[in-house]
Short mmCIF file of C-alpha atoms and ligand atoms in Angstrom, two decimals:
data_model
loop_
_atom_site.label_atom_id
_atom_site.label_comp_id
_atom_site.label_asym_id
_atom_site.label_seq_id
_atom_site.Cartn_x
_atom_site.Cartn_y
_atom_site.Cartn_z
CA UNK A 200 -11.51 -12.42 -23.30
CA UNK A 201 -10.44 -12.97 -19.69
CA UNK A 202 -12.10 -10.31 -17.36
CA UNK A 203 -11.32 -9.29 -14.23
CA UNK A 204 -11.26 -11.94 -11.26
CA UNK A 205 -10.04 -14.30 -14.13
CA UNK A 206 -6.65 -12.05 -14.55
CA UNK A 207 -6.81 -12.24 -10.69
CA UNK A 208 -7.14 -15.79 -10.38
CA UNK A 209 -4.46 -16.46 -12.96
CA UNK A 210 -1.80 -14.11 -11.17
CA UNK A 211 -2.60 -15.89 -7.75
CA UNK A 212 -1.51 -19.28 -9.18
CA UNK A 213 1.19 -17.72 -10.90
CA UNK A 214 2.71 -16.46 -7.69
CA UNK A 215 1.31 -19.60 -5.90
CA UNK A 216 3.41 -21.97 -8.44
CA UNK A 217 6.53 -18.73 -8.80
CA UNK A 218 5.72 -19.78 -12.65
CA UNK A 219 5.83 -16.76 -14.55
CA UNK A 220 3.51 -15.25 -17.26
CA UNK A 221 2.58 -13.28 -20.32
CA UNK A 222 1.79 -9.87 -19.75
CA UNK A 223 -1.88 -9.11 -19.42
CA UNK A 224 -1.79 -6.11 -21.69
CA UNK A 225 -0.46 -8.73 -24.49
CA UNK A 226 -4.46 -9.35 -24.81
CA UNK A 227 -5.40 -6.96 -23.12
CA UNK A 228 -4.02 -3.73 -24.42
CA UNK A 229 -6.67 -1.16 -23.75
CA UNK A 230 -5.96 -2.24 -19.95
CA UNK A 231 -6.31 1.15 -17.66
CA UNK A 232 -4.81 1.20 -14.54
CA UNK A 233 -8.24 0.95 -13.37
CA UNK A 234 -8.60 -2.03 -14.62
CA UNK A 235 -5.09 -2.75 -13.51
CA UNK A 236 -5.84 -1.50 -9.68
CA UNK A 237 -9.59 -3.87 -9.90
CA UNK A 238 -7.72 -6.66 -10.87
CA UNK A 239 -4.99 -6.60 -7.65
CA UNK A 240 -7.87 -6.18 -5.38
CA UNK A 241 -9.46 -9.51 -7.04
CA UNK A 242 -6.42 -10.69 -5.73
CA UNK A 243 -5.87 -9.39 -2.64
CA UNK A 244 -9.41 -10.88 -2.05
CA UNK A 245 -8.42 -14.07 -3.11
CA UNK A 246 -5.67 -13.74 -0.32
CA UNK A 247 -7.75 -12.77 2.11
CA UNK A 248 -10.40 -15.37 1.87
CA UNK A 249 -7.42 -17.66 2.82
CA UNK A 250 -6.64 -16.18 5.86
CA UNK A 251 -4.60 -13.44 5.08
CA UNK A 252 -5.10 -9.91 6.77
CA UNK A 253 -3.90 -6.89 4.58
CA UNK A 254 -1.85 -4.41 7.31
CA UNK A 255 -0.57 -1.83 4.95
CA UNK A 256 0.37 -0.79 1.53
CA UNK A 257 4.03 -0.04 -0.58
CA UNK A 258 4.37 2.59 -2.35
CA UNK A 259 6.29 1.99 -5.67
CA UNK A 260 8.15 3.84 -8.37
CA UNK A 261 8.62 6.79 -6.45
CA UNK A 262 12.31 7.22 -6.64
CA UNK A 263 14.08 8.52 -9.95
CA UNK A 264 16.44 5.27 -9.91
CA UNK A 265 13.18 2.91 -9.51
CA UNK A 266 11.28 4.71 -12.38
CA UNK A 267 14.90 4.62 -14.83
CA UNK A 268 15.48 0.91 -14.08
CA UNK A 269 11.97 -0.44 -14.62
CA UNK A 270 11.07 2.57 -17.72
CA UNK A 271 7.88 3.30 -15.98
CA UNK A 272 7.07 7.31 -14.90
CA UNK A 273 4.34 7.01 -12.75
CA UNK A 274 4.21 6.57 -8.93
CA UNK A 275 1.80 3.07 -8.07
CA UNK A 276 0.62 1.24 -4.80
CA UNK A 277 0.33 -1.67 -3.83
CA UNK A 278 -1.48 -4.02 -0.56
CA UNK A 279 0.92 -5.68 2.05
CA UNK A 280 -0.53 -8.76 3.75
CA UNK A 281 0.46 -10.48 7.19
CA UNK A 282 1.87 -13.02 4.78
CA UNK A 283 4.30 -11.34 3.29
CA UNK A 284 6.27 -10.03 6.11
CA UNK A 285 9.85 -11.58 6.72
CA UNK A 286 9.78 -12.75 10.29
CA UNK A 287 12.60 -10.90 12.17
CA UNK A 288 14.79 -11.87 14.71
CA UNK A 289 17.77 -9.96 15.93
CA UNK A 290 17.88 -7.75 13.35
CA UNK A 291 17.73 -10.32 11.10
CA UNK A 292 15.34 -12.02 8.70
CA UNK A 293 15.79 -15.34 6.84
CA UNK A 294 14.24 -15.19 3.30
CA UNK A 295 13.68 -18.81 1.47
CA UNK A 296 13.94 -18.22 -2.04
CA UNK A 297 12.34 -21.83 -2.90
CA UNK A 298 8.72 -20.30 -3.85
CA UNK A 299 9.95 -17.06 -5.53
CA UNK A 300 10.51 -16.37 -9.43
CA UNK A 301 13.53 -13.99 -9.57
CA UNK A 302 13.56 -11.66 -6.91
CA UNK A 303 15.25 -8.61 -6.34
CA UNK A 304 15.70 -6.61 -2.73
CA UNK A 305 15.38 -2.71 -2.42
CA UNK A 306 15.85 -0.26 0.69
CA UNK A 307 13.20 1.40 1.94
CA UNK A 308 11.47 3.44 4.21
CA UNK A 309 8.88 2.35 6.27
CA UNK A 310 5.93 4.55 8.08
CA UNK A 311 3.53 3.30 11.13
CA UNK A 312 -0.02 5.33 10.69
CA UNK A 313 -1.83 5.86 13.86
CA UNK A 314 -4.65 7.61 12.28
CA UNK A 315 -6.58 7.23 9.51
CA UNK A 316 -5.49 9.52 6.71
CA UNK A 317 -8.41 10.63 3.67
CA UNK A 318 -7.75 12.55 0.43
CA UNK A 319 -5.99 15.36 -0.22
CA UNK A 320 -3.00 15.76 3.02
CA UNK A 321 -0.30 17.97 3.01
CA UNK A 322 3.10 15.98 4.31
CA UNK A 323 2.91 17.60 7.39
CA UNK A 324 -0.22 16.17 8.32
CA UNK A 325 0.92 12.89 7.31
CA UNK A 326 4.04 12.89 9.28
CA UNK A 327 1.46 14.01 12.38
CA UNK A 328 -0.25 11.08 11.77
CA UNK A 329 2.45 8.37 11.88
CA UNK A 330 3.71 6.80 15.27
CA UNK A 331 6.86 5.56 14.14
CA UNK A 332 9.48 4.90 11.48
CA UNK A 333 11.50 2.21 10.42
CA UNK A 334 14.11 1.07 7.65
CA UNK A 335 12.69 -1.79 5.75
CA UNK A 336 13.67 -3.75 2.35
CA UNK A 337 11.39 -4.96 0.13
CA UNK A 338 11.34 -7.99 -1.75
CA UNK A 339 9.94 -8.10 -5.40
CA UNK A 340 9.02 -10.78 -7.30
CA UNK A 341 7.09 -9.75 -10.97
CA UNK A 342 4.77 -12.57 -11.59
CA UNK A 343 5.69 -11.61 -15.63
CA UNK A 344 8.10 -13.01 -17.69
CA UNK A 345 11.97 -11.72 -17.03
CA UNK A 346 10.67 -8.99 -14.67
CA UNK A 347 10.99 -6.41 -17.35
CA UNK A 348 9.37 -4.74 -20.15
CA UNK A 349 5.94 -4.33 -18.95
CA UNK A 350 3.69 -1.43 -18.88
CA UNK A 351 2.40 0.54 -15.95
CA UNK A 352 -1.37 -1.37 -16.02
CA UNK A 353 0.65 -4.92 -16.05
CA UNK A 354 2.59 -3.79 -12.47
CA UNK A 355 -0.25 -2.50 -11.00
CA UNK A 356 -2.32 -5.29 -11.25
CA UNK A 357 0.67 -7.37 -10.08
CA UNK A 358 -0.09 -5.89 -7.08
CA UNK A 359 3.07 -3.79 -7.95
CA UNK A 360 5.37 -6.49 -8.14
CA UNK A 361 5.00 -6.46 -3.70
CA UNK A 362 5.92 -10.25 -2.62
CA UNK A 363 7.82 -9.76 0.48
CA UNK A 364 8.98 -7.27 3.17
CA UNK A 365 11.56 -7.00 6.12
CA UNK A 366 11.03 -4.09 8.85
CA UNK A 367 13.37 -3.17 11.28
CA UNK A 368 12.72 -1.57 14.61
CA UNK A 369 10.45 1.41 15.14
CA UNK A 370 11.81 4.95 15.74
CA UNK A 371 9.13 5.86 17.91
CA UNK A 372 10.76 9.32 19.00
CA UNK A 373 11.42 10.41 15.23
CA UNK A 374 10.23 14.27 15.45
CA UNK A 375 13.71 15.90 15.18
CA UNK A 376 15.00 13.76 12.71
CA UNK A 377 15.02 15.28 9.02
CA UNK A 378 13.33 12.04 7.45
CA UNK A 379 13.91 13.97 4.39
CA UNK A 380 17.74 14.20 4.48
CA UNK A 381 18.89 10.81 5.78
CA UNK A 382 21.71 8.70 4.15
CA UNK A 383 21.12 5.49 3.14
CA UNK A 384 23.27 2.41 2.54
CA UNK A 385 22.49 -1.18 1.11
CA UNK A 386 25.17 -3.85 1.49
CA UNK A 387 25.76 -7.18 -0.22
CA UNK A 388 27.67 -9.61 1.42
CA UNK A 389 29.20 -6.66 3.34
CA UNK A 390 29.94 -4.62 0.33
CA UNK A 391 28.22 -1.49 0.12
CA UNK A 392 26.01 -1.78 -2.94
CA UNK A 393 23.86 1.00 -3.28
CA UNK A 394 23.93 4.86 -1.47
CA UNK A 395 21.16 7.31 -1.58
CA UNK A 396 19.44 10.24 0.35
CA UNK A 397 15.99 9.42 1.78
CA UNK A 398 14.78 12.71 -0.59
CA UNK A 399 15.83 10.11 -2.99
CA UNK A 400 11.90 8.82 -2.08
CA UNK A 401 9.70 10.94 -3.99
CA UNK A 402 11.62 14.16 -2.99
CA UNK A 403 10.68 13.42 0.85
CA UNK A 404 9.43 9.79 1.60
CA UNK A 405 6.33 11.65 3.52
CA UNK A 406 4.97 12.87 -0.05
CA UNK A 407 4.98 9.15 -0.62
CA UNK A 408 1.78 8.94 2.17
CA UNK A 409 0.57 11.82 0.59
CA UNK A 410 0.47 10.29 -3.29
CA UNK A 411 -0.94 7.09 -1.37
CA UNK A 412 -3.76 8.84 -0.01
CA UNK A 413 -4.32 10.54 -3.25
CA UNK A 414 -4.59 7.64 -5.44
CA UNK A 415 -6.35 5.80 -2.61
CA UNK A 416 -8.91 8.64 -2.78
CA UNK A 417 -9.77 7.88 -6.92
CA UNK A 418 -11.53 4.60 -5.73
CA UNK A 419 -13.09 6.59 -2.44
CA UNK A 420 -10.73 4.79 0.46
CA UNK A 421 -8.68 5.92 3.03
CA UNK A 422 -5.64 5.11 4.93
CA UNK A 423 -6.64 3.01 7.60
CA UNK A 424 -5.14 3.60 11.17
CA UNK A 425 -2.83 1.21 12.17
CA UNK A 426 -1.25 0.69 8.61
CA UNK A 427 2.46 -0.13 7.76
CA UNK A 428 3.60 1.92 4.36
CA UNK A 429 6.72 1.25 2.39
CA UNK A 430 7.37 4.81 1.02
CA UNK A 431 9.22 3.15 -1.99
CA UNK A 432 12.86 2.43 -2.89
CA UNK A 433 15.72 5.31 -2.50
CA UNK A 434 17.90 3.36 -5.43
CA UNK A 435 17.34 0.18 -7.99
CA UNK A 436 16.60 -3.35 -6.58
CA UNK A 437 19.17 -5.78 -6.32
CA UNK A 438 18.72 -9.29 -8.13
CA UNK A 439 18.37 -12.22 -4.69
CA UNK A 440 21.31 -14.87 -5.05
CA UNK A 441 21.21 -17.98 -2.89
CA UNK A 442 23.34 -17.37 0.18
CA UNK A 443 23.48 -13.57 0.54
CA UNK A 444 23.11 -11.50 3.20
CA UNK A 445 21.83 -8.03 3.12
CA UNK A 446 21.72 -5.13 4.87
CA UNK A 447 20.06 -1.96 4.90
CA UNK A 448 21.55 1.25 7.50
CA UNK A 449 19.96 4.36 7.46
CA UNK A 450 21.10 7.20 9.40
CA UNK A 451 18.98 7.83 12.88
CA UNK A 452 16.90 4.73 12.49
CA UNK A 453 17.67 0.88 13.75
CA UNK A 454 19.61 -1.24 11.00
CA UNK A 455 18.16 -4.79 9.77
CA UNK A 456 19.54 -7.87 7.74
CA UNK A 457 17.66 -9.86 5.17
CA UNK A 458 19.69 -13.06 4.66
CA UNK A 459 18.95 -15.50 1.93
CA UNK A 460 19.59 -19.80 2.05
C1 LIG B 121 7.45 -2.06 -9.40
C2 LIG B 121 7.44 -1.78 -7.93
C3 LIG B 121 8.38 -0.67 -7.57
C4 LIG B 121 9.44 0.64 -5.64
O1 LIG B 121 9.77 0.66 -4.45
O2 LIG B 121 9.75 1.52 -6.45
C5 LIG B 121 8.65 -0.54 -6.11
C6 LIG B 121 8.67 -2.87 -9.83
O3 LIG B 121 9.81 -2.41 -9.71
O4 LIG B 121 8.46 -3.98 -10.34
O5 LIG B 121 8.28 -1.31 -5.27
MG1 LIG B 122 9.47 -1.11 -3.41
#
């Protein structure tokens, strides 16, 4: 039976080729999220030992919409890499969807850590801890066949379906603002697609940080300083068609574009 850092290697050149897969836990289906969360750091490794430098984490299934659309109840992470991020410029990033299997976009949250954050926090002390906030979409791509029907353990060691990620500017100066009560609006091609409150994010996307560090803690790690975290999607993702242009604007914080060729 294929073990760990064979699942991992197979993933990688799944995502490497954007050819999709079986699920794992179709021979595999004792597969704990353990297992699952062993097997995404085989890959993360495999990442890294090309160049790539992990400078955060996403948070995923957090939201109520997230959890109905995928039929999966349990909050998950996930690494970001250097790699991954959409380059920006003017408010604007330019995704190539040559290299992707069938991606879909989703709005987001996105929290700058300035210290490292261990264990059990309360949301207070993770809010202390960041240094900025930002609005940021996130791109999935499932290496698994159709993007659907797949169990928790199959996500996670997907590295929770993370392929790509847009950030807009940082709201250094975001004490007053009630990060738990801000509206947020996704447009497609300049129609507004999908609406949501930020509380949308696991009640208040802080308690997203807070779940992080928790389930970080299970395997003894921490937050490290200086990491970017993608609280998780307010509503459902949005399925990436070739020349579209999306936007995310959430109240109090800078607005960015993801555009696609
Ligand atoms: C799992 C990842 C979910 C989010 O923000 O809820 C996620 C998936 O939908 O495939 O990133
Ligand atoms: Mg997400």
């Amino acid at each position: 039976m294929p073990s760990i850092s064979d699942w991992a290697q197979t993933l990688d050149e799944g995502r490497l080729n954007a050819r999709e897969l079986g699920r794992i836990t179709e021979t595999w289906p004792e597969l704990s999220p353990t297992d699952a969360y062993q097997i995404q750091a085989a890959g993360i490794a495999l990442r890294m030992k090309r160049g790539e430098k992990v400078i955060g984490y996403k948070m995923g299934l957090t939201s109520e919409a997230k959890r109905r659309q995928m039929g999966l109840h349990s909050p998950c992470y996930g690494v970001l890499t250097d790699a991954m991020q959409v380059p920006m410029r003017d408010g604007i990033g330019q995704f190539r969807l040559a290299g992707s299997i069938h991606p879909k976009i989703e709005p987001e949250i996105a929290f700058w850590v300035g210290r490292e954050l261990r264990g059990e926090i309360t949301e207070a002390q993770a809010i202390a801890a960041c240094t900025g906030v930002s609005a940021a979409l996130e791109i999935l791509d499932s290496r698994f066949i159709g993007f659907k029907y797949f169990s928790l353990p199959d996500v996670i060691a997907d590295n929770s379906s993370s392929a790509w990620f847009a950030v807009g500017p940082e709201r250094r100066d975001f004490q007053n603002l009630d990060l738990g009560a801000l509206a947020m609006r996704m447009s497609v091609n300049g129609q507004v697609a999908q609406t949501a409150q930020s509380s949308e994010i696991s009640g208040h996307p802080a308690r997203s940080l807070v779940e992080l560090c928790r389930l970080l803690a299970t395997t003894g790690q921490s937050l490290p300083a200086g990491s970017l975290v993608l609280a998780g999607a307010a509503t459902a993702a949005v399925p990436l068609e070739k020349r579209m242009s999306i936007r995310l604007e959430i109240e109090g914080l800078a607005s960015l574009e993801v555009t696609t060729d």
